[in-house]
Amino acid sequence: MTKERINIFTGDYGSGKTEISINYALELAAKNDKVKLVDLDIVNPYFRSREAKEPLMEADVEVVAPAGKLVQADLPALPPQILGAIQDKNSKLIFDVGGEENGTIALGRFRQYLDEVETNVNFVINPNRPFTGDSAGVKEVINKIEKASRLKVDYLISNPNLGRETKVNDIIEGHKQLEEISEELGIPIKFLVISQEMIDRVNLEEFSVPVFTLKLFMKAPWE
Amino acid sequence: MSEKVLMKGNEAIAEAAIRANCKHFFGYPITPQNELPAYMARKLPKIDGGVFLQAESEVAAINMVYGAAGAGARVMTSSSSPGISLKAEGISYIAGAELPAVIVNIVRGGPGLGGIQPAQSDYFQATKGMAHGDFKLVVLAPSSVQEAVDLTMEAFDIADRYRNPVMVIGDGIIGQMMEPVEFKDIGADDLPEKDWITDGAKGREKNVINSLHLQPEDLEEHNWKLDRKYKEIKKNEVKYETENMEDAEIAIVAYGTTARIAKTAIKEARAEGIKVGLIRPITLFPFPEEVINQAADQVDSFLTVEMSTGQMVEDVRLAVNGKKPVEFYGRTGGMIPSPAEIVEQLKEVRG
């Protein structure tokens, strides 16, 4: 069980960390007894993983997030259960970390308790987002995040999309961009994310990395 | 990179301002609009002549806007409800001195500190009671991230054309949601020259930027001049969208995010045989009175839906002018009406 117990998802604002964290937690819960999702997003006040609490509870994933009235607060409130979760060696953990270096400072607070032997750090990239369309932009954000968290990024997560308007070509071209970024930075891609709506329209044999199917949980109020 | 970029409303407004040649931003952080100044802080220092400055307070920020606008710069500030209240005095000065500036309000629940979830309860403030004195802001209310981009770019042109502050108003959802956007060049090429700015009076008479007029005769004339400007704006700048109005018996009037929810509700209601359409004001000032008044000759009743306890509904009633009943449905304090709730209201209105 090397580098697999604690899975940290980080990235720039709006890269897709939260949806991926939720889906990853649900997938782990299908194979493991004790899965905990730590919502470390102290930056973004809307569309946080704590909002998908119900499907996660049904799958027996424990969501570690500020409780009660603090759910809607824009406060850097970190519940003490986070430390307990890190130290519970029988559990699998997913960290959903807030955007950019500001969000990552919260992760840095737990650095001393995170054992690199059992921890992997994943940097989620959507090349269709501002600032992370090329290796220079990605490098700048990764440097900030590594500095704030005092952890090294192990993998890139390729998440090319345009939200509800994603077309097959956006996935193919975006992933190509990611492969170039990966090569230039020398950081491997862990998997390519494709939404449930798009998965049947894409020829999966085209890709040399594993594909991760994403079910979207965050919805606009008119959807 | 493909032509479209996936952006949060807050980021997209910031990028749109930069594309509209706004190189100066002064602000103070507040949720839920923080991505806007954060984006400006990342981008503006890399642009030649660009200035991002986090002021010590909202009051300082709006007065920096006053100064930059007086010197002829395209300038923006952004905030959310309580922060806009703090900026109110400065906005009145900017309007009084007839300076072009763009002010963004990503509205959260109020009053007071309220909450951080989306609301539309600053309608009165934006369109009527922003601050002291006889003045108006032009108020633009996007209902998608793309429209936020287009209206922000246009806001600078409107501000320059009329020498008047323009507000882009969105609820928290508009600021926080992500949608793909593109940046089209829609800049006007017939804007008046800024020959009134204070940029060093070398070889010409000095210009004065001021909102103080101690002679009441002068101040009255200034107020009538502003009034003529607002009448001109009312004549030229009204924007609205209508949908499904051709055979409508009920008209929903809603703006921003609420209008999008209403569109879903209209689909569901029409599937159940309720003939309902939408009038969506895009400019809140000037308010699209005429289209609403004309619709009153066609429909049996109106339903205004807002994320407030009822603000825009007063303007709808003024526009309808008693011709037909105007009902209201609202959620407030950060609660969002659902399409199902609106369908329920439509059934009640139909009777």
PDB file of N, CA and C in Angstrom, chain A residues 12-16 43-48 51 71-74 100 102 126-133 137 140-141 144 161-166 170 177 220-223, chain B residues 1-2 4-8 11 30-32 34-35 38-39 42-43 46 107-108 116-119 143 171-173 176-181 257 260-261 264 336-339:
ATOM      1  N   ASP A  12      -5.450  24.634  -9.582  1.00  0.00           N
ATOM      2  CA  ASP A  12      -5.856  26.035  -9.575  1.00  0.00           C
ATOM      3  C   ASP A  12      -7.367  26.107  -9.351  1.00  0.00           C
ATOM      4  N   TYR A  13      -7.873  27.317  -9.072  1.00  0.00           N
ATOM      5  CA  TYR A  13      -9.320  27.526  -8.935  1.00  0.00           C
ATOM      6  C   TYR A  13     -10.066  26.885 -10.096  1.00  0.00           C
ATOM      7  N   GLY A  14     -11.138  26.192  -9.823  1.00  0.00           N
ATOM      8  CA  GLY A  14     -12.015  25.731 -10.898  1.00  0.00           C
ATOM      9  C   GLY A  14     -11.422  24.689 -11.822  1.00  0.00           C
ATOM     10  N   SER A  15     -10.401  23.964 -11.372  1.00  0.00           N
ATOM     11  CA  SER A  15      -9.792  22.961 -12.246  1.00  0.00           C
ATOM     12  C   SER A  15     -10.595  21.672 -12.243  1.00  0.00           C
ATOM     13  N   GLY A  16     -11.487  21.505 -11.274  1.00  0.00           N
ATOM     14  CA  GLY A  16     -12.307  20.302 -11.195  1.00  0.00           C
ATOM     15  C   GLY A  16     -11.966  19.423  -9.998  1.00  0.00           C
ATOM     16  N   VAL A  43     -11.375  28.332   0.664  1.00  0.00           N
ATOM     17  CA  VAL A  43     -11.323  29.523  -0.183  1.00  0.00           C
ATOM     18  C   VAL A  43     -12.653  29.785  -0.867  1.00  0.00           C
ATOM     19  N   ASN A  44     -13.203  28.734  -1.468  1.00  0.00           N
ATOM     20  CA  ASN A  44     -14.376  28.913  -2.310  1.00  0.00           C
ATOM     21  C   ASN A  44     -15.668  28.756  -1.504  1.00  0.00           C
ATOM     22  N   PRO A  45     -16.515  29.769  -1.485  1.00  0.00           N
ATOM     23  CA  PRO A  45     -17.729  29.673  -0.674  1.00  0.00           C
ATOM     24  C   PRO A  45     -18.872  28.899  -1.324  1.00  0.00           C
ATOM     25  N   TYR A  46     -18.798  28.634  -2.639  1.00  0.00           N
ATOM     26  CA  TYR A  46     -19.887  27.961  -3.341  1.00  0.00           C
ATOM     27  C   TYR A  46     -19.337  26.657  -3.940  1.00  0.00           C
ATOM     28  N   PHE A  47     -20.229  25.733  -4.272  1.00  0.00           N
ATOM     29  CA  PHE A  47     -19.860  24.508  -4.990  1.00  0.00           C
ATOM     30  C   PHE A  47     -18.730  23.741  -4.294  1.00  0.00           C
ATOM     31  N   ARG A  48     -18.924  23.418  -3.029  1.00  0.00           N
ATOM     32  CA  ARG A  48     -17.902  22.677  -2.294  1.00  0.00           C
ATOM     33  C   ARG A  48     -18.328  21.231  -2.105  1.00  0.00           C
ATOM     34  N   GLU A  51     -21.243  19.851  -0.209  1.00  0.00           N
ATOM     35  CA  GLU A  51     -22.599  19.927  -0.759  1.00  0.00           C
ATOM     36  C   GLU A  51     -23.054  18.597  -1.363  1.00  0.00           C
ATOM     37  N   VAL A  71     -20.906  25.419   8.019  1.00  0.00           N
ATOM     38  CA  VAL A  71     -20.908  24.926   6.642  1.00  0.00           C
ATOM     39  C   VAL A  71     -20.953  26.077   5.645  1.00  0.00           C
ATOM     40  N   GLN A  72     -21.704  27.111   5.968  1.00  0.00           N
ATOM     41  CA  GLN A  72     -21.879  28.219   5.027  1.00  0.00           C
ATOM     42  C   GLN A  72     -20.959  29.406   5.334  1.00  0.00           C
ATOM     43  N   ALA A  73     -19.970  29.194   6.149  1.00  0.00           N
ATOM     44  CA  ALA A  73     -19.119  30.322   6.517  1.00  0.00           C
ATOM     45  C   ALA A  73     -17.903  30.394   5.601  1.00  0.00           C
ATOM     46  N   ASP A  74     -17.433  31.621   5.332  1.00  0.00           N
ATOM     47  CA  ASP A  74     -16.179  31.740   4.593  1.00  0.00           C
ATOM     48  C   ASP A  74     -15.044  31.938   5.605  1.00  0.00           C
ATOM     49  N   GLU A 100      -5.309  27.304  -5.625  1.00  0.00           N
ATOM     50  CA  GLU A 100      -4.082  28.086  -5.619  1.00  0.00           C
ATOM     51  C   GLU A 100      -3.367  28.012  -4.277  1.00  0.00           C
ATOM     52  N   ASN A 102      -3.340  29.996  -1.711  1.00  0.00           N
ATOM     53  CA  ASN A 102      -4.115  30.368  -0.518  1.00  0.00           C
ATOM     54  C   ASN A 102      -4.843  29.162   0.059  1.00  0.00           C
ATOM     55  N   ASN A 126      -7.184  21.681 -16.010  1.00  0.00           N
ATOM     56  CA  ASN A 126      -8.052  21.840 -17.173  1.00  0.00           C
ATOM     57  C   ASN A 126      -7.389  22.889 -18.055  1.00  0.00           C
ATOM     58  N   PRO A 127      -6.839  22.475 -19.195  1.00  0.00           N
ATOM     59  CA  PRO A 127      -6.102  23.453 -20.015  1.00  0.00           C
ATOM     60  C   PRO A 127      -6.994  24.540 -20.601  1.00  0.00           C
ATOM     61  N   ASN A 128      -8.314  24.359 -20.509  1.00  0.00           N
ATOM     62  CA  ASN A 128      -9.223  25.399 -20.995  1.00  0.00           C
ATOM     63  C   ASN A 128      -9.529  26.457 -19.952  1.00  0.00           C
ATOM     64  N   ARG A 129      -8.848  26.370 -18.819  1.00  0.00           N
ATOM     65  CA  ARG A 129      -8.992  27.397 -17.785  1.00  0.00           C
ATOM     66  C   ARG A 129      -7.877  28.422 -17.961  1.00  0.00           C
ATOM     67  N   PRO A 130      -8.111  29.680 -17.489  1.00  0.00           N
ATOM     68  CA  PRO A 130      -7.029  30.653 -17.575  1.00  0.00           C
ATOM     69  C   PRO A 130      -5.844  30.234 -16.699  1.00  0.00           C
ATOM     70  N   PHE A 131      -4.667  30.625 -17.051  1.00  0.00           N
ATOM     71  CA  PHE A 131      -3.418  30.446 -16.287  1.00  0.00           C
ATOM     72  C   PHE A 131      -2.791  29.057 -16.421  1.00  0.00           C
ATOM     73  N   THR A 132      -3.560  28.006 -16.792  1.00  0.00           N
ATOM     74  CA  THR A 132      -2.951  26.673 -16.816  1.00  0.00           C
ATOM     75  C   THR A 132      -3.042  26.038 -18.203  1.00  0.00           C
ATOM     76  N   GLY A 133      -2.898  26.847 -19.245  1.00  0.00           N
ATOM     77  CA  GLY A 133      -2.965  26.353 -20.620  1.00  0.00           C
ATOM     78  C   GLY A 133      -1.619  25.928 -21.174  1.00  0.00           C
ATOM     79  N   GLY A 137       2.659  28.275 -17.261  1.00  0.00           N
ATOM     80  CA  GLY A 137       1.573  28.630 -16.349  1.00  0.00           C
ATOM     81  C   GLY A 137       1.374  27.576 -15.274  1.00  0.00           C
ATOM     82  N   GLU A 140       4.172  27.628 -12.712  1.00  0.00           N
ATOM     83  CA  GLU A 140       4.050  28.732 -11.762  1.00  0.00           C
ATOM     84  C   GLU A 140       3.099  28.358 -10.622  1.00  0.00           C
ATOM     85  N   VAL A 141       1.948  27.782 -11.000  1.00  0.00           N
ATOM     86  CA  VAL A 141       0.964  27.421  -9.966  1.00  0.00           C
ATOM     87  C   VAL A 141       1.494  26.269  -9.109  1.00  0.00           C
ATOM     88  N   LYS A 144       3.939  27.476  -6.527  1.00  0.00           N
ATOM     89  CA  LYS A 144       3.269  28.154  -5.402  1.00  0.00           C
ATOM     90  C   LYS A 144       2.645  27.131  -4.458  1.00  0.00           C
ATOM     91  N   ASN A 161     -11.975  20.120 -20.307  1.00  0.00           N
ATOM     92  CA  ASN A 161     -13.412  20.240 -20.567  1.00  0.00           C
ATOM     93  C   ASN A 161     -13.839  21.695 -20.659  1.00  0.00           C
ATOM     94  N   LEU A 162     -15.016  21.892 -21.219  1.00  0.00           N
ATOM     95  CA  LEU A 162     -15.651  23.221 -21.263  1.00  0.00           C
ATOM     96  C   LEU A 162     -17.005  23.139 -20.569  1.00  0.00           C
ATOM     97  N   GLY A 163     -17.037  22.457 -19.439  1.00  0.00           N
ATOM     98  CA  GLY A 163     -18.300  22.314 -18.717  1.00  0.00           C
ATOM     99  C   GLY A 163     -19.332  21.599 -19.564  1.00  0.00           C
ATOM    100  N   ARG A 164     -20.566  22.117 -19.537  1.00  0.00           N
ATOM    101  CA  ARG A 164     -21.672  21.480 -20.270  1.00  0.00           C
ATOM    102  C   ARG A 164     -21.496  21.568 -21.787  1.00  0.00           C
ATOM    103  N   GLU A 165     -20.596  22.422 -22.254  1.00  0.00           N
ATOM    104  CA  GLU A 165     -20.423  22.585 -23.703  1.00  0.00           C
ATOM    105  C   GLU A 165     -19.260  21.768 -24.262  1.00  0.00           C
ATOM    106  N   THR A 166     -18.736  20.826 -23.468  1.00  0.00           N
ATOM    107  CA  THR A 166     -17.577  20.049 -23.902  1.00  0.00           C
ATOM    108  C   THR A 166     -17.881  19.240 -25.166  1.00  0.00           C
ATOM    109  N   ASP A 170     -12.503  18.877 -27.729  1.00  0.00           N
ATOM    110  CA  ASP A 170     -11.934  19.587 -26.571  1.00  0.00           C
ATOM    111  C   ASP A 170     -11.162  18.619 -25.682  1.00  0.00           C
ATOM    112  N   GLN A 177      -2.469  18.664 -25.097  1.00  0.00           N
ATOM    113  CA  GLN A 177      -1.782  19.773 -24.431  1.00  0.00           C
ATOM    114  C   GLN A 177      -1.205  19.304 -23.096  1.00  0.00           C
ATOM    115  N   ALA A 220     -26.220  23.629 -11.413  1.00  0.00           N
ATOM    116  CA  ALA A 220     -26.728  25.001 -11.350  1.00  0.00           C
ATOM    117  C   ALA A 220     -28.193  24.947 -10.902  1.00  0.00           C
ATOM    118  N   PRO A 221     -28.688  26.033 -10.300  1.00  0.00           N
ATOM    119  CA  PRO A 221     -30.065  25.985  -9.752  1.00  0.00           C
ATOM    120  C   PRO A 221     -31.147  25.794 -10.810  1.00  0.00           C
ATOM    121  N   TRP A 222     -30.822  25.985 -12.101  1.00  0.00           N
ATOM    122  CA  TRP A 222     -31.849  25.801 -13.135  1.00  0.00           C
ATOM    123  C   TRP A 222     -31.746  24.426 -13.778  1.00  0.00           C
ATOM    124  N   GLU A 223     -30.784  23.603 -13.330  1.00  0.00           N
ATOM    125  CA  GLU A 223     -30.615  22.287 -13.951  1.00  0.00           C
ATOM    126  C   GLU A 223     -31.433  21.230 -13.227  1.00  0.00           C
TER     127      GLU A 223
ATOM    128  N   MET B   1      -4.894  26.440 -27.363  1.00  0.00           N
ATOM    129  CA  MET B   1      -6.122  26.605 -26.567  1.00  0.00           C
ATOM    130  C   MET B   1      -7.308  26.855 -27.505  1.00  0.00           C
ATOM    131  N   SER B   2      -8.430  26.202 -27.221  1.00  0.00           N
ATOM    132  CA  SER B   2      -9.623  26.422 -28.045  1.00  0.00           C
ATOM    133  C   SER B   2     -10.086  27.868 -27.866  1.00  0.00           C
ATOM    134  N   LYS B   4     -12.809  29.052 -26.848  1.00  0.00           N
ATOM    135  CA  LYS B   4     -13.525  29.324 -25.604  1.00  0.00           C
ATOM    136  C   LYS B   4     -12.678  28.945 -24.400  1.00  0.00           C
ATOM    137  N   VAL B   5     -12.865  29.699 -23.327  1.00  0.00           N
ATOM    138  CA  VAL B   5     -12.184  29.420 -22.068  1.00  0.00           C
ATOM    139  C   VAL B   5     -13.262  29.175 -21.024  1.00  0.00           C
ATOM    140  N   LEU B   6     -12.990  28.232 -20.117  1.00  0.00           N
ATOM    141  CA  LEU B   6     -13.945  27.942 -19.042  1.00  0.00           C
ATOM    142  C   LEU B   6     -13.636  28.871 -17.879  1.00  0.00           C
ATOM    143  N   MET B   7     -14.556  29.767 -17.581  1.00  0.00           N
ATOM    144  CA  MET B   7     -14.245  30.761 -16.541  1.00  0.00           C
ATOM    145  C   MET B   7     -15.372  30.930 -15.538  1.00  0.00           C
ATOM    146  N   LYS B   8     -14.971  31.282 -14.327  1.00  0.00           N
ATOM    147  CA  LYS B   8     -15.930  31.717 -13.317  1.00  0.00           C
ATOM    148  C   LYS B   8     -16.395  33.115 -13.690  1.00  0.00           C
ATOM    149  N   GLU B  11     -13.979  35.839 -12.606  1.00  0.00           N
ATOM    150  CA  GLU B  11     -12.761  35.924 -13.425  1.00  0.00           C
ATOM    151  C   GLU B  11     -13.076  36.516 -14.789  1.00  0.00           C
ATOM    152  N   ILE B  30     -14.029  40.880  -0.508  1.00  0.00           N
ATOM    153  CA  ILE B  30     -15.238  40.436   0.190  1.00  0.00           C
ATOM    154  C   ILE B  30     -15.830  39.268  -0.604  1.00  0.00           C
ATOM    155  N   THR B  31     -16.279  38.250   0.107  1.00  0.00           N
ATOM    156  CA  THR B  31     -16.959  37.117  -0.503  1.00  0.00           C
ATOM    157  C   THR B  31     -18.346  37.558  -0.935  1.00  0.00           C
ATOM    158  N   PRO B  32     -18.916  37.116  -2.064  1.00  0.00           N
ATOM    159  CA  PRO B  32     -18.424  36.116  -3.019  1.00  0.00           C
ATOM    160  C   PRO B  32     -17.886  36.704  -4.329  1.00  0.00           C
ATOM    161  N   ASN B  34     -14.357  37.528  -4.583  1.00  0.00           N
ATOM    162  CA  ASN B  34     -12.900  37.611  -4.420  1.00  0.00           C
ATOM    163  C   ASN B  34     -12.091  37.178  -5.636  1.00  0.00           C
ATOM    164  N   GLU B  35     -12.651  36.275  -6.455  1.00  0.00           N
ATOM    165  CA  GLU B  35     -11.890  35.848  -7.629  1.00  0.00           C
ATOM    166  C   GLU B  35     -11.659  36.999  -8.587  1.00  0.00           C
ATOM    167  N   ALA B  38      -8.679  38.939  -7.270  1.00  0.00           N
ATOM    168  CA  ALA B  38      -7.557  37.985  -7.317  1.00  0.00           C
ATOM    169  C   ALA B  38      -7.050  37.849  -8.760  1.00  0.00           C
ATOM    170  N   TYR B  39      -7.983  37.809  -9.715  1.00  0.00           N
ATOM    171  CA  TYR B  39      -7.608  37.705 -11.126  1.00  0.00           C
ATOM    172  C   TYR B  39      -6.880  38.971 -11.566  1.00  0.00           C
ATOM    173  N   ARG B  42      -3.397  39.013 -10.391  1.00  0.00           N
ATOM    174  CA  ARG B  42      -2.503  38.123 -11.136  1.00  0.00           C
ATOM    175  C   ARG B  42      -2.132  38.727 -12.480  1.00  0.00           C
ATOM    176  N   LYS B  43      -3.096  39.432 -13.101  1.00  0.00           N
ATOM    177  CA  LYS B  43      -2.906  39.856 -14.494  1.00  0.00           C
ATOM    178  C   LYS B  43      -2.388  41.293 -14.652  1.00  0.00           C
ATOM    179  N   LYS B  46       1.258  42.442 -14.849  1.00  0.00           N
ATOM    180  CA  LYS B  46       2.028  41.964 -16.007  1.00  0.00           C
ATOM    181  C   LYS B  46       1.741  42.796 -17.257  1.00  0.00           C
ATOM    182  N   VAL B 107     -23.875  40.360  -5.642  1.00  0.00           N
ATOM    183  CA  VAL B 107     -24.753  40.573  -4.491  1.00  0.00           C
ATOM    184  C   VAL B 107     -24.874  39.327  -3.600  1.00  0.00           C
ATOM    185  N   ARG B 108     -24.787  39.536  -2.299  1.00  0.00           N
ATOM    186  CA  ARG B 108     -25.007  38.489  -1.293  1.00  0.00           C
ATOM    187  C   ARG B 108     -26.191  38.883  -0.421  1.00  0.00           C
ATOM    188  N   ILE B 116     -23.254  34.919   2.769  1.00  0.00           N
ATOM    189  CA  ILE B 116     -22.389  34.970   1.585  1.00  0.00           C
ATOM    190  C   ILE B 116     -23.027  34.275   0.385  1.00  0.00           C
ATOM    191  N   GLN B 117     -24.283  33.837   0.538  1.00  0.00           N
ATOM    192  CA  GLN B 117     -24.952  33.150  -0.568  1.00  0.00           C
ATOM    193  C   GLN B 117     -25.669  34.178  -1.459  1.00  0.00           C
ATOM    194  N   PRO B 118     -26.069  33.767  -2.676  1.00  0.00           N
ATOM    195  CA  PRO B 118     -26.552  34.736  -3.669  1.00  0.00           C
ATOM    196  C   PRO B 118     -27.863  35.419  -3.285  1.00  0.00           C
ATOM    197  N   ALA B 119     -28.014  36.673  -3.723  1.00  0.00           N
ATOM    198  CA  ALA B 119     -29.248  37.421  -3.482  1.00  0.00           C
ATOM    199  C   ALA B 119     -29.407  38.491  -4.552  1.00  0.00           C
ATOM    200  N   SER B 143     -27.192  37.409 -17.068  1.00  0.00           N
ATOM    201  CA  SER B 143     -27.735  36.163 -16.522  1.00  0.00           C
ATOM    202  C   SER B 143     -26.924  34.953 -16.956  1.00  0.00           C
ATOM    203  N   ASP B 171     -25.878  38.303  -9.027  1.00  0.00           N
ATOM    204  CA  ASP B 171     -25.956  37.645  -7.727  1.00  0.00           C
ATOM    205  C   ASP B 171     -24.743  36.725  -7.593  1.00  0.00           C
ATOM    206  N   GLY B 172     -24.539  36.191  -6.402  1.00  0.00           N
ATOM    207  CA  GLY B 172     -23.377  35.348  -6.143  1.00  0.00           C
ATOM    208  C   GLY B 172     -23.198  34.202  -7.130  1.00  0.00           C
ATOM    209  N   ILE B 173     -24.290  33.646  -7.639  1.00  0.00           N
ATOM    210  CA  ILE B 173     -24.183  32.533  -8.595  1.00  0.00           C
ATOM    211  C   ILE B 173     -23.477  33.001  -9.875  1.00  0.00           C
ATOM    212  N   GLN B 176     -19.860  33.095  -9.184  1.00  0.00           N
ATOM    213  CA  GLN B 176     -19.182  31.857  -8.803  1.00  0.00           C
ATOM    214  C   GLN B 176     -19.266  30.745  -9.837  1.00  0.00           C
ATOM    215  N   MET B 177     -20.299  30.757 -10.701  1.00  0.00           N
ATOM    216  CA  MET B 177     -20.442  29.598 -11.586  1.00  0.00           C
ATOM    217  C   MET B 177     -19.455  29.674 -12.752  1.00  0.00           C
ATOM    218  N   MET B 178     -19.152  28.506 -13.305  1.00  0.00           N
ATOM    219  CA  MET B 178     -18.223  28.447 -14.421  1.00  0.00           C
ATOM    220  C   MET B 178     -18.965  28.107 -15.706  1.00  0.00           C
ATOM    221  N   GLU B 179     -18.677  28.863 -16.763  1.00  0.00           N
ATOM    222  CA  GLU B 179     -19.227  28.582 -18.082  1.00  0.00           C
ATOM    223  C   GLU B 179     -18.171  28.936 -19.113  1.00  0.00           C
ATOM    224  N   PRO B 180     -18.243  28.283 -20.291  1.00  0.00           N
ATOM    225  CA  PRO B 180     -17.292  28.657 -21.333  1.00  0.00           C
ATOM    226  C   PRO B 180     -17.625  30.032 -21.907  1.00  0.00           C
ATOM    227  N   VAL B 181     -16.605  30.828 -22.139  1.00  0.00           N
ATOM    228  CA  VAL B 181     -16.833  32.169 -22.685  1.00  0.00           C
ATOM    229  C   VAL B 181     -15.842  32.464 -23.798  1.00  0.00           C
ATOM    230  N   THR B 257     -29.744  35.356 -12.509  1.00  0.00           N
ATOM    231  CA  THR B 257     -29.878  33.917 -12.292  1.00  0.00           C
ATOM    232  C   THR B 257     -31.347  33.498 -12.228  1.00  0.00           C
ATOM    233  N   ARG B 260     -32.882  32.647 -15.432  1.00  0.00           N
ATOM    234  CA  ARG B 260     -32.510  31.326 -15.962  1.00  0.00           C
ATOM    235  C   ARG B 260     -33.327  30.224 -15.311  1.00  0.00           C
ATOM    236  N   ILE B 261     -33.565  30.374 -14.019  1.00  0.00           N
ATOM    237  CA  ILE B 261     -34.404  29.392 -13.325  1.00  0.00           C
ATOM    238  C   ILE B 261     -35.818  29.468 -13.898  1.00  0.00           C
ATOM    239  N   THR B 264     -36.321  27.457 -17.104  1.00  0.00           N
ATOM    240  CA  THR B 264     -36.579  26.028 -16.852  1.00  0.00           C
ATOM    241  C   THR B 264     -38.024  25.831 -16.407  1.00  0.00           C
ATOM    242  N   ILE B 336     -32.453  30.157  -2.969  1.00  0.00           N
ATOM    243  CA  ILE B 336     -32.653  30.299  -4.412  1.00  0.00           C
ATOM    244  C   ILE B 336     -33.979  29.645  -4.782  1.00  0.00           C
ATOM    245  N   PRO B 337     -34.842  30.343  -5.550  1.00  0.00           N
ATOM    246  CA  PRO B 337     -36.105  29.696  -5.942  1.00  0.00           C
ATOM    247  C   PRO B 337     -35.826  28.535  -6.894  1.00  0.00           C
ATOM    248  N   SER B 338     -36.592  27.456  -6.775  1.00  0.00           N
ATOM    249  CA  SER B 338     -36.409  26.314  -7.674  1.00  0.00           C
ATOM    250  C   SER B 338     -37.409  26.423  -8.814  1.00  0.00           C
ATOM    251  N   PRO B 339     -37.120  25.771  -9.955  1.00  0.00           N
ATOM    252  CA  PRO B 339     -38.100  25.768 -11.046  1.00  0.00           C
ATOM    253  C   PRO B 339     -39.461  25.245 -10.568  1.00  0.00           C
TER     254      PRO B 339
END
